[in-house]
Short mmCIF file of C-alpha atoms in Angstrom, two decimals:
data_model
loop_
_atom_site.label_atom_id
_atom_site.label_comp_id
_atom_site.label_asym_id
_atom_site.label_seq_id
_atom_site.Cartn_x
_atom_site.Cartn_y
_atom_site.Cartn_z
CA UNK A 269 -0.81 13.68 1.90
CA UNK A 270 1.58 10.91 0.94
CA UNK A 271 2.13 11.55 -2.61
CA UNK A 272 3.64 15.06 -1.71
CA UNK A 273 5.87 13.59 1.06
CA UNK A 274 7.12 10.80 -0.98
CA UNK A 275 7.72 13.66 -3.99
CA UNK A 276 9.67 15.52 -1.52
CA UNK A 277 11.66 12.70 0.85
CA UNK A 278 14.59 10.60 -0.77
CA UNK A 279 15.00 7.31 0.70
CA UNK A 280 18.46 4.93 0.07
CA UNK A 281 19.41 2.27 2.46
CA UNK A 282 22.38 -0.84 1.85
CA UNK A 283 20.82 -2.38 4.28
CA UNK A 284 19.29 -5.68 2.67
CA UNK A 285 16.84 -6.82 5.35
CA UNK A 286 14.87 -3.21 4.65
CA UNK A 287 15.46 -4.27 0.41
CA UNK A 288 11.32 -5.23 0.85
CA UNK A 289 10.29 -1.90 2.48
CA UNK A 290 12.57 0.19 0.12
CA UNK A 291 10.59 -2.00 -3.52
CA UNK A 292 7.71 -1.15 -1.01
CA UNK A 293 8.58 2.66 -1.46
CA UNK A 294 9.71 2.92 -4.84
CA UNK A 295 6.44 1.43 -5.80
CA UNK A 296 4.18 3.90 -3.70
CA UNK A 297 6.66 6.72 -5.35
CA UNK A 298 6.07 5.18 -8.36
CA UNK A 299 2.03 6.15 -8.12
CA UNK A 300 2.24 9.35 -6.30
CA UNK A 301 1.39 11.61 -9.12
CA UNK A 302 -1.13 9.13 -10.18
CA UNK A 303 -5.29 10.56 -9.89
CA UNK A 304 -6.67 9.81 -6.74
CA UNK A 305 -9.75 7.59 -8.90
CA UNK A 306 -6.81 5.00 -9.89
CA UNK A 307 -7.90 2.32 -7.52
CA UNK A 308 -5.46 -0.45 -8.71
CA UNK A 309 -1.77 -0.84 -9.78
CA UNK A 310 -0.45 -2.37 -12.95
CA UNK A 311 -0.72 -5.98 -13.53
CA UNK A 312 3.14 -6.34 -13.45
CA UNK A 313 3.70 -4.55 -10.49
CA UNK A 314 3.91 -6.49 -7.45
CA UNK A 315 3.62 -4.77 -3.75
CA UNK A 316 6.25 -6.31 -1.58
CA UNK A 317 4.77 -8.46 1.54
CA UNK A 318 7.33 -10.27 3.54
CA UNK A 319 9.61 -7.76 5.46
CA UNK A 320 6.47 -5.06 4.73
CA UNK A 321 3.29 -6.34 6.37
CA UNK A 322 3.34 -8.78 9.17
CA UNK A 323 1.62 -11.66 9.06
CA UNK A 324 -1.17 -11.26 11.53
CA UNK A 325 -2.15 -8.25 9.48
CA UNK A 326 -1.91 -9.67 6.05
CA UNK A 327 -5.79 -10.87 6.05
CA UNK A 328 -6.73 -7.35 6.59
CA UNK A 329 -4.57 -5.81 3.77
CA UNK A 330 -4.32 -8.65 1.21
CA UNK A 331 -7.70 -10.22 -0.10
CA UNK A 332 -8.29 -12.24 -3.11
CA UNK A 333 -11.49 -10.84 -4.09
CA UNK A 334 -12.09 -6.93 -4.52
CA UNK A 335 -13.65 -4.76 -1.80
CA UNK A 336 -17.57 -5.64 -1.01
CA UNK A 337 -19.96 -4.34 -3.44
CA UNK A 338 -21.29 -2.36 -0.68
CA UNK A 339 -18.22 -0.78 0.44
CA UNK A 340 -19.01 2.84 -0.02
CA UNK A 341 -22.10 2.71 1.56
CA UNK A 342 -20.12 0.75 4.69
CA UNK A 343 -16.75 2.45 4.52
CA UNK A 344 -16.52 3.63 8.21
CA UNK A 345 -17.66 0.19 9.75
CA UNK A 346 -14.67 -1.33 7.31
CA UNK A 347 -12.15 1.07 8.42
CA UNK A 348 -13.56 0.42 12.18
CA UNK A 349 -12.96 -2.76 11.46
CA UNK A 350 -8.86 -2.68 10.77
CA UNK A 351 -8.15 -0.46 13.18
#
Protein backbone atom coordinates (compact mmCIF):
# COMPACT_ATOMS: atom_id res chain seq x y z
CA UNK A 1 0.00 0.00 0.00
CA UNK A 2 2.93 2.35 0.40
CA UNK A 3 4.56 2.15 -2.86
CA UNK A 4 1.30 3.53 -4.53
CA UNK A 5 0.95 6.37 -1.95
CA UNK A 6 4.47 7.40 -2.15
CA UNK A 7 4.00 7.18 -6.31
CA UNK A 8 1.15 9.44 -5.87
CA UNK A 9 2.13 12.06 -2.75
CA UNK A 10 4.93 14.76 -3.37
CA UNK A 11 6.73 15.70 -0.36
CA UNK A 12 9.21 19.13 -0.14
CA UNK A 13 9.98 20.73 3.11
CA UNK A 14 13.01 23.76 3.87
CA UNK A 15 12.71 22.82 7.00
CA UNK A 16 16.23 21.26 7.99
CA UNK A 17 15.42 19.48 11.26
CA UNK A 18 12.82 17.14 8.98
CA UNK A 19 16.22 16.96 6.17
CA UNK A 20 16.50 13.07 7.92
CA UNK A 21 12.80 12.14 7.43
CA UNK A 22 12.64 13.74 3.89
CA UNK A 23 16.46 11.26 2.74
CA UNK A 24 14.12 8.87 4.78
CA UNK A 25 11.37 9.35 2.00
CA UNK A 26 13.24 9.78 -1.02
CA UNK A 27 14.82 6.51 -0.23
CA UNK A 28 11.46 4.52 0.40
CA UNK A 29 10.32 6.41 -3.05
CA UNK A 30 13.31 5.36 -4.38
CA UNK A 31 12.16 1.38 -3.94
CA UNK A 32 8.52 1.70 -4.46
CA UNK A 33 8.33 0.15 -7.82
CA UNK A 34 10.80 -2.34 -6.68
CA UNK A 35 9.26 -6.46 -6.46
CA UNK A 36 7.91 -7.14 -3.28
CA UNK A 37 10.80 -10.40 -3.03
CA UNK A 38 13.63 -7.52 -2.87
CA UNK A 39 14.31 -7.93 0.79
CA UNK A 40 17.38 -5.56 1.01
CA UNK A 41 18.54 -2.13 -0.34
CA UNK A 42 21.72 -1.35 -2.18
CA UNK A 43 24.95 -1.45 -0.44
CA UNK A 44 25.41 2.37 -0.94
CA UNK A 45 22.25 3.35 0.20
CA UNK A 46 22.02 4.31 3.68
CA UNK A 47 18.43 4.61 5.61
CA UNK A 48 18.52 7.73 7.68
CA UNK A 49 18.30 7.04 11.69
CA UNK A 50 18.72 10.08 13.81
CA UNK A 51 15.70 12.50 13.36
CA UNK A 52 13.78 9.08 11.83
CA UNK A 53 13.65 6.39 14.50
CA UNK A 54 13.95 7.16 18.12
CA UNK A 55 16.24 5.67 20.08
CA UNK A 56 14.29 3.41 22.34
CA UNK A 57 13.03 1.81 19.16
CA UNK A 58 16.22 1.49 17.28
CA UNK A 59 16.97 -2.21 18.76
CA UNK A 60 13.76 -3.29 17.29
CA UNK A 61 14.33 -1.84 13.74
CA UNK A 62 18.14 -1.89 13.37
CA UNK A 63 19.99 -5.33 13.96
CA UNK A 64 23.36 -6.34 12.93
CA UNK A 65 22.64 -9.77 11.98
CA UNK A 66 19.72 -10.74 9.45
CA UNK A 67 16.28 -11.90 10.61
CA UNK A 68 16.29 -15.51 12.54
CA UNK A 69 16.55 -18.42 10.35
CA UNK A 70 13.25 -19.33 11.60
CA UNK A 71 11.50 -16.22 10.92
CA UNK A 72 8.81 -17.36 8.57
CA UNK A 73 7.80 -20.06 10.52
CA UNK A 74 7.63 -17.37 13.72
CA UNK A 75 6.56 -14.23 11.90
CA UNK A 76 3.43 -13.38 14.04
CA UNK A 77 5.22 -13.94 17.50
CA UNK A 78 8.05 -11.37 15.90
CA UNK A 79 5.62 -8.87 14.83
CA UNK A 80 3.83 -9.46 18.43
CA UNK A 81 6.84 -8.78 19.63
CA UNK A 82 7.42 -4.91 18.22
CA UNK A 83 4.25 -3.92 18.65
Amino acid sequence: MLPPLLNTLGFKCNNTAYRPVMDAMRLLKKYADVDGKTRFYDAGDEAPMDGVVRKDWREAVVAEDDLPGDFEATRVVHYAAIR
